[in-house]
Structures are given as C-alpha cells and as structure tokens.
mmCIF file of C-alpha atoms in Angstrom:
data_model
loop_
_atom_site.group_PDB
_atom_site.id
_atom_site.type_symbol
_atom_site.label_atom_id
_atom_site.label_comp_id
_atom_site.label_asym_id
_atom_site.label_seq_id
_atom_site.Cartn_x
_atom_site.Cartn_y
_atom_site.Cartn_z
ATOM 1 C CA MET P 1 -16.416 23.136 16.945
ATOM 2 C CA GLU P 2 -19.569 22.290 15.411
ATOM 3 C CA LYS P 3 -20.763 25.697 14.348
ATOM 4 C CA GLU P 4 -17.539 26.238 12.782
ATOM 5 C CA LEU P 5 -17.814 22.944 10.770
ATOM 6 C CA LYS P 6 -21.230 23.829 9.695
ATOM 7 C CA VAL P 7 -19.979 27.147 8.480
ATOM 8 C CA ARG P 8 -17.069 25.430 6.679
ATOM 9 C CA SER P 9 -18.858 22.857 5.086
ATOM 10 C CA LYS P 10 -22.250 25.367 4.588
ATOM 11 C CA HIS P 11 -24.554 22.447 6.289
ATOM 12 C CA ILE P 12 -23.845 19.383 3.761
ATOM 13 C CA CYS P 13 -21.572 16.412 3.404
ATOM 14 C CA GLU P 14 -17.501 17.620 3.218
ATOM 15 C CA LEU P 15 -17.681 14.523 0.363
ATOM 16 C CA CYS P 16 -20.665 13.707 -0.720
ATOM 17 C CA SER P 17 -23.088 16.667 -0.432
ATOM 18 C CA ALA P 18 -25.713 15.076 1.311
ATOM 19 C CA LYS P 19 -28.143 17.579 3.602
ATOM 20 C CA ASP P 20 -29.423 14.807 5.802
ATOM 21 C CA THR P 21 -28.192 13.493 9.126
ATOM 22 C CA LEU P 22 -24.709 15.022 9.734
ATOM 23 C CA PHE P 23 -21.731 13.755 12.033
ATOM 24 C CA ILE P 24 -18.554 15.250 13.081
ATOM 25 C CA HIS P 25 -15.696 12.744 12.099
ATOM 26 C CA LEU P 26 -12.284 12.883 13.876
ATOM 27 C CA ILE P 27 -9.818 11.812 11.091
ATOM 28 C CA GLU P 28 -7.638 9.002 12.917
ATOM 29 C CA ASP P 29 -4.014 9.519 12.794
ATOM 30 C CA SER P 30 -3.836 13.177 12.174
ATOM 31 C CA PRO P 31 -1.446 15.889 12.676
ATOM 32 C CA ASN P 32 -3.612 18.307 12.684
ATOM 33 C CA VAL P 33 -5.024 19.765 16.153
ATOM 34 C CA GLY P 34 -8.397 21.565 16.219
ATOM 35 C CA ILE P 35 -10.745 21.833 13.079
ATOM 36 C CA ASP P 36 -8.617 20.738 10.711
ATOM 37 C CA ALA P 37 -8.441 17.082 12.248
ATOM 38 C CA TYR P 38 -12.035 16.615 11.826
ATOM 39 C CA VAL P 39 -14.989 17.140 8.755
ATOM 40 C CA TYR P 40 -18.465 17.161 8.528
ATOM 41 C CA ILE P 41 -20.185 14.134 7.034
ATOM 42 C CA CYS P 42 -23.306 12.037 6.371
ATOM 43 C CA ALA P 43 -24.313 8.740 8.005
ATOM 44 C CA THR P 44 -23.731 7.290 4.740
ATOM 45 C CA CYS P 45 -19.917 7.952 4.428
ATOM 46 C CA LYS P 46 -19.521 7.733 7.998
ATOM 47 C CA GLU P 47 -21.022 4.107 7.705
ATOM 48 C CA GLN P 48 -19.016 3.198 4.395
ATOM 49 C CA ILE P 49 -15.768 4.845 6.145
ATOM 50 C CA GLU P 50 -16.135 3.296 9.300
ATOM 51 C CA ASP P 51 -16.825 0.043 7.791
ATOM 52 C CA PRO P 52 -14.919 -1.851 4.706
ATOM 53 C CA GLU P 53 -17.865 -4.403 4.161
ATOM 54 C CA LYS P 54 -20.337 -1.815 3.544
ATOM 55 C CA THR P 55 -18.514 0.602 1.066
ATOM 56 C CA GLU P 56 -20.586 0.749 -2.662
ATOM 57 C CA ALA P 57 -18.346 2.318 -4.836
ATOM 58 C CA ASN P 58 -21.035 4.106 -7.159
ATOM 59 C CA HIS P 59 -21.236 6.346 -3.578
ATOM 60 C CA TRP P 60 -18.176 7.200 -4.023
ATOM 61 C CA ARG P 61 -17.898 8.735 -7.604
ATOM 62 C CA CYS P 62 -18.817 11.867 -5.412
ATOM 63 C CA LEU P 63 -15.387 11.875 -4.802
ATOM 64 C CA ASN P 64 -14.249 13.200 -8.228
ATOM 65 C CA ASP P 65 -16.019 16.577 -6.633
ATOM 66 C CA SER P 66 -15.000 16.817 -3.006
ATOM 67 C CA MET P 67 -11.383 15.538 -3.886
ATOM 68 C CA TRP P 68 -10.634 18.985 -4.745
ATOM 69 C CA SER P 69 -11.396 20.315 -1.673
ATOM 70 C CA GLU P 70 -9.060 22.504 0.372
ATOM 71 C CA VAL P 71 -9.713 21.306 3.492
ATOM 72 C CA PRO P 72 -7.143 18.960 4.537
ATOM 73 C CA GLY P 73 -9.884 16.146 5.985
ATOM 74 C CA VAL P 74 -11.958 16.221 3.249
ATOM 75 C CA GLN P 75 -8.514 15.403 1.282
ATOM 76 C CA VAL P 76 -7.207 12.681 3.091
ATOM 77 C CA LEU P 77 -10.335 11.105 3.393
ATOM 78 C CA ALA P 78 -10.815 11.510 -0.423
ATOM 79 C CA TRP P 79 -7.413 9.859 -0.731
ATOM 80 C CA ARG P 80 -8.266 6.895 1.536
ATOM 81 C CA MET P 81 -11.871 5.896 0.014
ATOM 82 C CA LEU P 82 -10.242 6.189 -3.831
ATOM 83 C CA THR P 83 -7.152 3.547 -2.621
ATOM 84 C CA ARG P 84 -10.341 1.208 -0.818
ATOM 85 C CA LEU P 85 -11.784 1.561 -4.553
ATOM 86 C CA LYS P 86 -8.507 1.601 -6.875
ATOM 87 C CA GLU P 87 -9.793 -1.624 -8.567
ATOM 88 C CA GLU P 88 -12.865 0.161 -10.044
ATOM 89 C CA GLY P 89 -11.040 1.379 -13.078
ATOM 90 C CA TRP P 90 -12.200 5.567 -12.305
ATOM 91 C CA THR P 91 -11.110 5.448 -8.760
ATOM 92 C CA ARG P 92 -7.480 4.735 -9.991
ATOM 93 C CA ASP P 93 -8.283 7.845 -12.605
ATOM 94 C CA LEU P 94 -8.760 9.658 -9.906
ATOM 95 C CA LEU P 95 -5.811 8.919 -7.946
ATOM 96 C CA ASP P 96 -3.744 9.694 -10.773
ATOM 97 C CA MET P 97 -4.961 13.079 -10.612
ATOM 98 C CA MET P 98 -5.147 13.620 -7.070
ATOM 99 C CA TYR P 99 -2.024 15.637 -5.747
ATOM 100 C CA LEU P 100 -1.706 15.514 -1.122
ATOM 101 C CA ASN P 101 1.730 17.059 -0.530
ATOM 102 C CA GLU P 102 4.105 15.014 1.406
ATOM 103 C CA GLU P 103 2.515 15.750 4.720
ATOM 104 C CA ARG P 104 -1.340 14.707 4.107
ATOM 105 C CA LEU P 105 -0.228 11.747 1.831
ATOM 106 C CA GLN P 106 1.691 10.546 5.343
ATOM 107 C CA TRP P 107 -1.350 11.258 6.605
ATOM 108 C CA ALA P 108 -3.754 9.849 4.794
ATOM 109 C CA LYS P 109 -1.817 6.552 4.315
ATOM 110 C CA ALA P 110 -1.072 6.339 7.876
ATOM 111 C CA SER P 111 -4.457 4.305 8.060
ATOM 112 C CA GLY P 112 -2.847 1.416 6.451
ATOM 113 C CA GLU P 113 -5.168 1.613 3.500
ATOM 114 C CA GLY P 114 -3.773 0.925 0.727
ATOM 115 C CA VAL P 115 -0.473 -0.735 2.109
ATOM 116 C CA VAL P 116 -0.085 -3.955 0.425
ATOM 117 C CA THR P 117 1.942 -6.236 1.689
ATOM 118 C CA VAL P 118 4.034 -8.930 -0.506
ATOM 119 C CA LYS P 119 5.650 -11.682 0.321
ATOM 120 C CA VAL P 120 8.522 -12.915 -1.397
ATOM 121 C CA ILE P 121 8.674 -16.504 -1.636
ATOM 122 C CA HIS P 122 11.970 -18.473 -2.730
ATOM 123 C CA LYS P 123 11.905 -21.792 -4.521
ATOM 124 C CA ASP P 124 14.559 -23.921 -6.006
ATOM 125 C CA ALA P 125 14.321 -25.326 -9.531
ATOM 126 C CA ASN P 126 12.404 -28.147 -8.507
ATOM 127 C CA GLY P 127 9.772 -26.237 -7.043
ATOM 128 C CA ASN P 128 10.754 -26.635 -3.200
ATOM 129 C CA LEU P 129 10.565 -23.927 -0.977
ATOM 130 C CA LEU P 130 13.595 -22.265 0.333
ATOM 131 C CA SER P 131 14.348 -20.981 3.710
ATOM 132 C CA PRO P 132 17.296 -19.345 5.423
ATOM 133 C CA GLY P 133 20.471 -21.002 6.334
ATOM 134 C CA ASP P 134 19.181 -23.994 3.799
ATOM 135 C CA THR P 135 21.984 -26.054 1.977
ATOM 136 C CA VAL P 136 21.338 -26.058 -1.350
ATOM 137 C CA VAL P 137 23.296 -27.567 -4.813
ATOM 138 C CA LEU P 138 24.184 -25.587 -7.676
ATOM 139 C CA ILE P 139 22.677 -28.269 -11.084
ATOM 140 C CA LYS P 140 24.286 -26.218 -13.482
ATOM 141 C CA ASP P 141 28.314 -24.390 -14.186
ATOM 142 C CA LEU P 142 27.447 -20.909 -13.124
ATOM 143 C CA ASP P 143 30.637 -18.050 -14.319
ATOM 144 C CA VAL P 144 31.060 -15.542 -11.441
ATOM 145 C CA LYS P 145 30.867 -12.434 -12.390
ATOM 146 C CA GLY P 146 33.765 -10.395 -10.807
ATOM 147 C CA ALA P 147 35.478 -12.846 -9.149
ATOM 148 C CA ASN P 148 36.890 -14.736 -12.089
ATOM 149 C CA PHE P 149 36.061 -18.363 -11.608
ATOM 150 C CA THR P 150 33.321 -20.703 -12.520
ATOM 151 C CA ALA P 151 31.080 -22.359 -9.661
ATOM 152 C CA LYS P 152 30.696 -26.226 -10.764
ATOM 153 C CA ARG P 153 28.058 -27.975 -11.439
ATOM 154 C CA GLY P 154 26.968 -30.194 -7.870
ATOM 155 C CA THR P 155 29.250 -27.672 -5.730
ATOM 156 C CA ALA P 156 26.912 -27.453 -2.369
ATOM 157 C CA VAL P 157 26.160 -24.019 -0.712
ATOM 158 C CA ARG P 158 25.575 -24.111 2.778
ATOM 159 C CA ASN P 159 23.644 -21.214 4.757
ATOM 160 C CA ILE P 160 22.085 -19.793 2.216
ATOM 161 C CA THR P 161 20.259 -16.388 2.723
ATOM 162 C CA LEU P 162 17.648 -14.495 1.094
ATOM 163 C CA VAL P 163 17.230 -11.642 -0.590
ATOM 164 C CA HIS P 164 13.959 -10.370 0.584
ATOM 165 C CA ASP P 165 13.158 -8.525 -2.420
ATOM 166 C CA ASN P 166 13.318 -10.544 -5.305
ATOM 167 C CA ALA P 167 12.700 -14.698 -5.055
ATOM 168 C CA GLU P 168 14.995 -15.369 -7.874
ATOM 169 C CA HIS P 169 18.017 -14.343 -5.605
ATOM 170 C CA ILE P 170 19.531 -16.183 -3.227
ATOM 171 C CA GLU P 171 23.167 -15.202 -1.384
ATOM 172 C CA GLY P 172 25.831 -17.703 -0.315
ATOM 173 C CA LYS P 173 29.267 -18.429 -0.019
ATOM 174 C CA VAL P 174 31.491 -20.707 -2.761
ATOM 175 C CA ASP P 175 34.962 -20.624 -2.808
ATOM 176 C CA GLY P 176 35.031 -18.253 0.313
ATOM 177 C CA GLN P 177 33.256 -15.354 -1.963
ATOM 178 C CA ARG P 178 30.049 -14.606 -0.844
ATOM 179 C CA ILE P 179 27.780 -14.684 -4.385
ATOM 180 C CA VAL P 180 24.219 -14.024 -5.766
ATOM 181 C CA ILE P 181 22.653 -16.995 -7.474
ATOM 182 C CA LEU P 182 19.389 -17.108 -9.245
ATOM 183 C CA THR P 183 17.291 -20.076 -7.725
ATOM 184 C CA LYS P 184 16.431 -21.881 -11.177
ATOM 185 C CA PHE P 185 19.792 -22.691 -10.925
ATOM 186 C CA VAL P 186 20.068 -24.597 -7.500
ATOM 187 C CA LYS P 187 18.314 -27.336 -5.862
ATOM 188 C CA LYS P 188 17.472 -28.000 -1.996
ATOM 189 C CA ASN P 189 20.007 -30.678 -0.420
#
C-alpha cells in the first residue's frame, strides 16, 4: 500500500505538498477500504490533525489547492480541517466553494468536526429557569389561536413541556386544550 500511496501522491504530502517525513495516515470512520481510506501526509499535517491544540491556521492555507483533489480521503481531511478553522475568514470562503457528494460529506462529519451543539434554555418573563413539569402562571390575557377562547391572566398552567428547538415556546394545557405559550408571558409559580 505504501508503494501505491507514494505513486498517487508523487512522493509529497497530499495536503500541503511537503516532501519531508511522510506518513501513511488512516482516515477515521472511512466507509472505504483499501487505499481510499488512507492519505500520505507530512509530520506537520499529521501532528495538527491529531492534536487540535497544535493547529496553526496559516499552515492550512495549502487546502486552497488540495481541497480540489480527486482523492476521497484528501477531500475529507480538507473539509475537516477547514471546518475546524471556520472562525478564520478565509476558511469559510473555501468551505462555501467546496463540494462533497453525500457519502463523502457523511464521512467527513463522522469525526464530529464542526458539529455544534446548542442547548436551548427556557426562561420565564422574570428570567427564572423553566424545567419540564413546572407550573407557570400567565401574566397577560392571551388569545388562543384556533381554539376561540382567551386564556386569562393568573391562569395556572401545570406540568409544562419545553419546545426543544425554541427557547421562547413552552406547551401546556389551558381549559383542556394543549397550547403553545410564549415564555415572555409566563412566570414560574
């Protein structure tokens, strides 16, 4: 395999074109077997790929060229490194230009690089943290759309549920109807 990689890479790093101290690098989570699951990279690229703390943004300007490689592994590593460095202005531009087919994009994302988890926090009108099962009180009369009634100020809404993707919405029962309520119109009881 090393012989094939040397021929494919022309004896240079497939990411930055360095000629010294080259390694065979297995790309994690590869759906491919054989040579497509590997790249030939230099010591600098290898160190920075494996240890995000040592990543130097300027070294990766080389991805401007290597991201266009037809080698699946090179494309995946280019995407992962550009995503890691997305706070740099120039990397966002490259990511916008880069195209990966669906299979390669899934492979690139499999490392968790670029995945941002956002925790949605629900707070009442006074800034108190709301939790599933809490009881809240309406602080304003609310016209309930589609149910043709008004939920009156002071009404207690027991056993609320939180809308997982919207910090401004909770759900609860008022007059036997399950409704969505804006958190700015409730206070925790």
